[in-house]
Coordinates of N, CA and C in Angstrom, one line a residue:
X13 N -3.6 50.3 14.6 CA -2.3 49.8 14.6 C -2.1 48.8 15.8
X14 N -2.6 49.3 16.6 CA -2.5 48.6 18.2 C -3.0 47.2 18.1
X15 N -4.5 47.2 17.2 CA -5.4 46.1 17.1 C -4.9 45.3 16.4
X16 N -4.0 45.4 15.1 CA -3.2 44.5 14.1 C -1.9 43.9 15.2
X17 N -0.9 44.3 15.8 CA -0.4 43.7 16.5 C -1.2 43.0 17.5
X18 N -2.1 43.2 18.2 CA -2.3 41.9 19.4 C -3.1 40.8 18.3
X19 N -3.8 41.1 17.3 CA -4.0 39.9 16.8 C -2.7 39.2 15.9
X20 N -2.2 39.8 15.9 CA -0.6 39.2 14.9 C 0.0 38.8 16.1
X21 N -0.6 38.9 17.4 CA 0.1 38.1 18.8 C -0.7 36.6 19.1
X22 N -1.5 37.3 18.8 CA -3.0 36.3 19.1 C -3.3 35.0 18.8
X23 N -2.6 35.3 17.0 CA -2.4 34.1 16.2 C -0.9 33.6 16.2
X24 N -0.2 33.9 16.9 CA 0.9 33.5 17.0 C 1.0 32.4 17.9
X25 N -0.1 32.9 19.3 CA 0.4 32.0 20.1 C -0.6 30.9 20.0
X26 N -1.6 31.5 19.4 CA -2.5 30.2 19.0 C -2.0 28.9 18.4
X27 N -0.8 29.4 17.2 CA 0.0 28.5 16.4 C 0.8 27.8 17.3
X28 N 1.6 28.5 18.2 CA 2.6 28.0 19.3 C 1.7 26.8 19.9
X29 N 0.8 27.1 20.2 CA 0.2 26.0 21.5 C -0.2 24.8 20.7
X30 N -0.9 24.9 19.5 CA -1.2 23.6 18.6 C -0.1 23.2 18.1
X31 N 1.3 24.0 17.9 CA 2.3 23.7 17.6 C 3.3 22.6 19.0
X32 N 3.4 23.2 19.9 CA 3.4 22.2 21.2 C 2.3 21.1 21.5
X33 N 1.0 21.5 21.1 CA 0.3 20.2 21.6 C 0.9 18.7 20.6
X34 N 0.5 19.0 19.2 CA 1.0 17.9 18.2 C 2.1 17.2 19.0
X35 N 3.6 18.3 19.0 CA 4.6 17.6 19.8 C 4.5 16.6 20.4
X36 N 4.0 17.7 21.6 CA 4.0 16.4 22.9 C 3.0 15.7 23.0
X37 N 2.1 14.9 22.0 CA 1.5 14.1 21.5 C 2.4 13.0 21.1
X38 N 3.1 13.6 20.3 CA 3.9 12.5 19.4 C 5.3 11.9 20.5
X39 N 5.4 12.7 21.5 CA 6.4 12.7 22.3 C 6.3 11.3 23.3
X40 N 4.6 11.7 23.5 CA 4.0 10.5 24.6 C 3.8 9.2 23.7
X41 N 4.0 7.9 24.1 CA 3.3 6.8 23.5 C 1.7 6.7 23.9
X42 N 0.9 6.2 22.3 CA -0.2 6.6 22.4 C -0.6 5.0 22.8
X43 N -1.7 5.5 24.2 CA -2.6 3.9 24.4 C -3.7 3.7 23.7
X44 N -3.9 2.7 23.1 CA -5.2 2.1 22.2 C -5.5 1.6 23.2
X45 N -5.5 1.4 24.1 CA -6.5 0.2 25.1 C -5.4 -1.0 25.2
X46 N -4.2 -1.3 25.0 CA -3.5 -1.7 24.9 C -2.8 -2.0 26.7
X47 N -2.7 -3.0 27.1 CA -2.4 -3.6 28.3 C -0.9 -3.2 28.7
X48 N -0.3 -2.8 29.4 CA 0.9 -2.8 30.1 C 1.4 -4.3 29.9
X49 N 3.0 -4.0 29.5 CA 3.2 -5.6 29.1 C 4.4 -5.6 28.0
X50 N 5.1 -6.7 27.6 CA 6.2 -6.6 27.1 C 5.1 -6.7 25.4
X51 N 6.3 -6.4 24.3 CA 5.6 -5.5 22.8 C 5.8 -7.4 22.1
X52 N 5.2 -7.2 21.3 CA 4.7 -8.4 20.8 C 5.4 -8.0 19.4
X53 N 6.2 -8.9 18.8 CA 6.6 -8.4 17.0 C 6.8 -9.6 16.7
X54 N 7.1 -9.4 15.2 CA 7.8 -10.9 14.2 C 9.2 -10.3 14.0
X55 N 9.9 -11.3 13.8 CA 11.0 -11.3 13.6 C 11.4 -11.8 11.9
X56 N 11.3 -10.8 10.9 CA 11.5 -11.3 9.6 C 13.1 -11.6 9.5
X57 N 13.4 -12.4 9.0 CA 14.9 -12.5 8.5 C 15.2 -12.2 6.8
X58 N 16.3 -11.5 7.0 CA 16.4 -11.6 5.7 C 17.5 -12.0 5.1
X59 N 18.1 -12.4 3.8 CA 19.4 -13.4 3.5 C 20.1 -12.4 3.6
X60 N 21.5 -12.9 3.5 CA 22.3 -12.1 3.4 C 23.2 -12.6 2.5
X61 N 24.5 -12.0 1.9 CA 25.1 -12.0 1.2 C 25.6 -13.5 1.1
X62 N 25.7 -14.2 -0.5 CA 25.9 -15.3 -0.7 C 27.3 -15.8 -0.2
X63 N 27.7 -17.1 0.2 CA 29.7 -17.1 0.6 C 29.6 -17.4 -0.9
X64 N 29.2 -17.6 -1.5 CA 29.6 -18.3 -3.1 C 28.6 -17.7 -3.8
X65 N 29.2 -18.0 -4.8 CA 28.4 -17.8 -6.4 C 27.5 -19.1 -6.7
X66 N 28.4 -20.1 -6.8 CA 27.5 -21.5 -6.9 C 26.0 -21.8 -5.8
X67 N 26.4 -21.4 -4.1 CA 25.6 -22.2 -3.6 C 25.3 -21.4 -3.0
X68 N 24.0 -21.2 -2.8 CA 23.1 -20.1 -2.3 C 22.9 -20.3 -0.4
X69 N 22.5 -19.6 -0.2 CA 22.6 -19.5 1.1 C 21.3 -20.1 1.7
X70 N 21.7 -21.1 3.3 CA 20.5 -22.0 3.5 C 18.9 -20.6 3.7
X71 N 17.7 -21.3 2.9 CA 16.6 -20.5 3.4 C 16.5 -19.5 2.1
X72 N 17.6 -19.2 1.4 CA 17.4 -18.3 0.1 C 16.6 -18.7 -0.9
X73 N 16.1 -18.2 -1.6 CA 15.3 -18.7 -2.6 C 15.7 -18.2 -4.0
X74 N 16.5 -19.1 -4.7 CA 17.5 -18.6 -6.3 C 16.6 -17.6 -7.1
X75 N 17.3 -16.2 -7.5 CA 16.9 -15.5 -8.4 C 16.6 -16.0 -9.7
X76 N 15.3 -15.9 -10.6 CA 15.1 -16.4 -11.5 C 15.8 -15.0 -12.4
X77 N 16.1 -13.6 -11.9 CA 16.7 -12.9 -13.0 C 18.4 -12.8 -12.9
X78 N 18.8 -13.8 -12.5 CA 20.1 -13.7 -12.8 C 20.9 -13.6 -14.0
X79 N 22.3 -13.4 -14.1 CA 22.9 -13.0 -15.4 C 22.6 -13.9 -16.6
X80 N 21.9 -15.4 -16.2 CA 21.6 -16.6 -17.4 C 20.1 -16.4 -17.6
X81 N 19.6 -15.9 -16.5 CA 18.2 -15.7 -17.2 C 17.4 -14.3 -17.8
X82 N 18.3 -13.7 -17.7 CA 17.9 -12.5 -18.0 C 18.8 -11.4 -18.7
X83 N 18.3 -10.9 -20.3 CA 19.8 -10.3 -20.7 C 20.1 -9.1 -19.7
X84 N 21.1 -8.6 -19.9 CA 21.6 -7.5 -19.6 C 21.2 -6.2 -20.5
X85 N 20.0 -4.8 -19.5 CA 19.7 -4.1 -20.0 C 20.2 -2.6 -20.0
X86 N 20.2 -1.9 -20.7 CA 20.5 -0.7 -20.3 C 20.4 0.4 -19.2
X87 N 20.9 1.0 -18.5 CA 20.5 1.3 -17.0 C 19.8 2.6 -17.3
X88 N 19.1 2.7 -16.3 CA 18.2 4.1 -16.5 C 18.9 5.3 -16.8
X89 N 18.6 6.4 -17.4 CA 18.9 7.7 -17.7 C 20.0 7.7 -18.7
X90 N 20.3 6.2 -19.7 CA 21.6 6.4 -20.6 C 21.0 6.9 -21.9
X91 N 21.7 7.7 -22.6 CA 21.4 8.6 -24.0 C 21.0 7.4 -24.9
X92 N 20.0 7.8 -26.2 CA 20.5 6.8 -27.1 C 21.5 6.9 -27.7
X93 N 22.2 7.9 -27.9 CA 23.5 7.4 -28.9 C 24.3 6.4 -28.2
X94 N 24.4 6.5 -26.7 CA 25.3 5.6 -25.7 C 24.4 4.1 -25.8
X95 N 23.1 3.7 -26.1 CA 22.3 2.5 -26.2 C 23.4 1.6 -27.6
X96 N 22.8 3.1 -28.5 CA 23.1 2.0 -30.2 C 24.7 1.9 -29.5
X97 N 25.5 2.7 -29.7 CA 26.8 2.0 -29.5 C 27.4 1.0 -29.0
X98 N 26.1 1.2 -27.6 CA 26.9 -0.2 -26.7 C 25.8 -1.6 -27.2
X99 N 25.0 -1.1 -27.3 CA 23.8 -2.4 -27.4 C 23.0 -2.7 -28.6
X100 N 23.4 -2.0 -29.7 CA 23.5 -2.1 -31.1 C 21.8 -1.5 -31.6
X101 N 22.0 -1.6 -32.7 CA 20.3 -0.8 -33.2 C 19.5 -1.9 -32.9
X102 N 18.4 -1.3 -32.6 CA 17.0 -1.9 -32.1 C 16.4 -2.5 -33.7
X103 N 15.4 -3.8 -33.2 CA 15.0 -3.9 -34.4 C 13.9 -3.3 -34.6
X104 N 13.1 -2.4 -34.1 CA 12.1 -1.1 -34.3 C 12.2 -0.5 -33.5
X105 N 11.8 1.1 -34.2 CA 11.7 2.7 -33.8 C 10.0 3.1 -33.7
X106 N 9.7 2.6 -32.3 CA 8.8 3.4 -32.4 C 8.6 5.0 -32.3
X107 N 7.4 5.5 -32.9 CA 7.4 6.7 -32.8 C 7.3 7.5 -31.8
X108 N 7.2 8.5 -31.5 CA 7.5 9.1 -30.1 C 5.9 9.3 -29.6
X109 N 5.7 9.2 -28.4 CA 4.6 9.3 -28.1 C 3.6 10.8 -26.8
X110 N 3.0 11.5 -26.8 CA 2.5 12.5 -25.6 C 3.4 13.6 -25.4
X111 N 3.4 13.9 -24.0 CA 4.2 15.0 -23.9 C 4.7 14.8 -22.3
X112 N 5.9 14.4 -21.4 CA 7.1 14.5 -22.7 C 7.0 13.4 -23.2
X113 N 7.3 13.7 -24.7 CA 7.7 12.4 -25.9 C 8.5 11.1 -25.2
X114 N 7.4 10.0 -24.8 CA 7.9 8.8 -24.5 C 8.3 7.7 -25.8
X115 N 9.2 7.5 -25.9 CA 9.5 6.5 -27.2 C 10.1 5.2 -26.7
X116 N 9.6 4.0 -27.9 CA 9.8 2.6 -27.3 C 10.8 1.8 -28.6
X117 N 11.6 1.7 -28.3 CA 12.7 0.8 -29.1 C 12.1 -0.9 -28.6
X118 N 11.9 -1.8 -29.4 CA 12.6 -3.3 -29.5 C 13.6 -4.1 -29.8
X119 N 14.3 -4.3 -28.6 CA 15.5 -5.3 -28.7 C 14.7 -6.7 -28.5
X120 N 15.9 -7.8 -29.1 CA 15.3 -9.5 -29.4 C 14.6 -9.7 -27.9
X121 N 15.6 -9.3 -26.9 CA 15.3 -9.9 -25.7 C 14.3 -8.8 -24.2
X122 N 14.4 -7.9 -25.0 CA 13.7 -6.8 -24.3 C 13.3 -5.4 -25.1
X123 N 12.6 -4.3 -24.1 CA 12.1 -3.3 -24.6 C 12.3 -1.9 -24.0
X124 N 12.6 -1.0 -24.6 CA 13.6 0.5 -23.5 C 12.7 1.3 -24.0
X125 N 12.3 2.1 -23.0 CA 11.2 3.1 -23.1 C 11.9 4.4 -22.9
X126 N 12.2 5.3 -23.5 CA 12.5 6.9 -23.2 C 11.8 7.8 -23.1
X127 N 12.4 8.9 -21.9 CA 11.6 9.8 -22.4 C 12.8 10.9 -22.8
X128 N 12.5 11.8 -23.9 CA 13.0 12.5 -24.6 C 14.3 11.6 -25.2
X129 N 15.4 11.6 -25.1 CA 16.6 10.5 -25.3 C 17.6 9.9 -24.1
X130 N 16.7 9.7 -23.0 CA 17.1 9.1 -22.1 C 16.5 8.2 -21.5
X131 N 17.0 6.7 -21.2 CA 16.1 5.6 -20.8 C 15.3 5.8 -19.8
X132 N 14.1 5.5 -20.0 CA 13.3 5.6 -18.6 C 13.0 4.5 -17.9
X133 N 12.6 3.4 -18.8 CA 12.4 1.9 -18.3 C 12.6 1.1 -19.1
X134 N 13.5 -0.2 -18.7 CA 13.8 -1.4 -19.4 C 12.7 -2.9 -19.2
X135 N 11.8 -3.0 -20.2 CA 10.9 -4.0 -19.9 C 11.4 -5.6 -20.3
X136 N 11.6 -6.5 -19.8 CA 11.7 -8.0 -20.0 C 10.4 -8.9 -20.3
X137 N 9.8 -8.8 -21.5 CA 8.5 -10.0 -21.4 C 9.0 -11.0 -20.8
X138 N 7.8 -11.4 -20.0 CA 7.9 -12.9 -19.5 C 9.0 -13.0 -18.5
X139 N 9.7 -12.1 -17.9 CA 10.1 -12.1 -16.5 C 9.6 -11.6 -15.6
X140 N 8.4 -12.1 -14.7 CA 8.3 -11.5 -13.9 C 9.6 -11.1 -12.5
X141 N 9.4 -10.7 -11.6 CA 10.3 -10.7 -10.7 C 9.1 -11.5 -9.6
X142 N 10.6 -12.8 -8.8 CA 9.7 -13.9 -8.5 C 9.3 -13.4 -6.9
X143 N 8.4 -14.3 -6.7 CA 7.6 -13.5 -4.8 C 8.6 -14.7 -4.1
X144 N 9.0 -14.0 -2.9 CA 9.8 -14.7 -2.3 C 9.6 -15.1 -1.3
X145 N 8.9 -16.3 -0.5 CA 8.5 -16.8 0.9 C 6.9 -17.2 0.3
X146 N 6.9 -18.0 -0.7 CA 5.4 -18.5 -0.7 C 4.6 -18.8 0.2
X147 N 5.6 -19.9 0.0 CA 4.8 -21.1 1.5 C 4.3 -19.8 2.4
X148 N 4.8 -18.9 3.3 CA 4.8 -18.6 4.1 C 3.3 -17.4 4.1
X149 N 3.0 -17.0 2.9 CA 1.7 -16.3 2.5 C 0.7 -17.3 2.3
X150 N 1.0 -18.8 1.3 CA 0.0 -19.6 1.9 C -0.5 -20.0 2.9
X151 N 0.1 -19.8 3.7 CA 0.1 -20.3 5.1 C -0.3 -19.3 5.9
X152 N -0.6 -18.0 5.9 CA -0.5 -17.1 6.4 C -2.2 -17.0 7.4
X153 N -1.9 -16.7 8.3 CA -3.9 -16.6 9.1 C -4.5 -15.9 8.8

């Protein structure tokens, strides 16, 4: 009985001490060989909110999926009965597919994937979503 408690001590404190060392590891800043000295970073910017609808903000780069280029899809997790009502019958039913049952409807302008009778994903052929700061990956060292 005596021997079960000092090792139920033993391992306790063993836990404690690697449990404090990690800590104050993460506590300290780690040196890589790294010089005393002020910290070196990039400064990414990112847009912010447009003053207008018309004219984009200087340095933005225009969404190719905006409300003209892209229909308007169903949002994740809506029922199908709430789809046909609001966004009318699909022009095919595909059949359900694995487990859980993934099934795929075709609309003219897109494609809604369920699983069981709730949306899981709305697909747009031929939109990608566009990379934003080309130049700046071309260019990159």
């Amino acid at each position: 009985m005596r021997m079960r408690s000092l090792r139920r001590d033993l391992v306790q404190i063993v836990w404690l001490t690697l449990a404090l060392s990690s800590v104050s590891a993460l506590a300290q800043p780690a040196d890589y060989g790294a010089q005393p000295g002020p910290a070196r970073s990039t400064v990414v910017e990112m847009p912010g909110p447009r003053a207008s609808a018309d004219a984009p903000a200087p340095g933005v780069i225009e969404d190719r999926l905006d409300s003209t280029a892209a229909p308007q899809t169903p949002p994740r997790g809506m029922r199908m009965t709430a789809v046909v009502s609001r966004y009318g019958e699909p022009l095919r039913r595909h059949a359900a597919i694995g487990q859980p049952p993934i099934t795929r409807w075709d609309y003219p302008d897109y494609r809604l994937y369920f699983e069981y009778d709730h949306v899981l994903h709305a697909v747009v052929p031929q939109s990608p979503v566009p990379i934003a700061h080309t130049a700046q990956l071309e260019h990159a060292p």
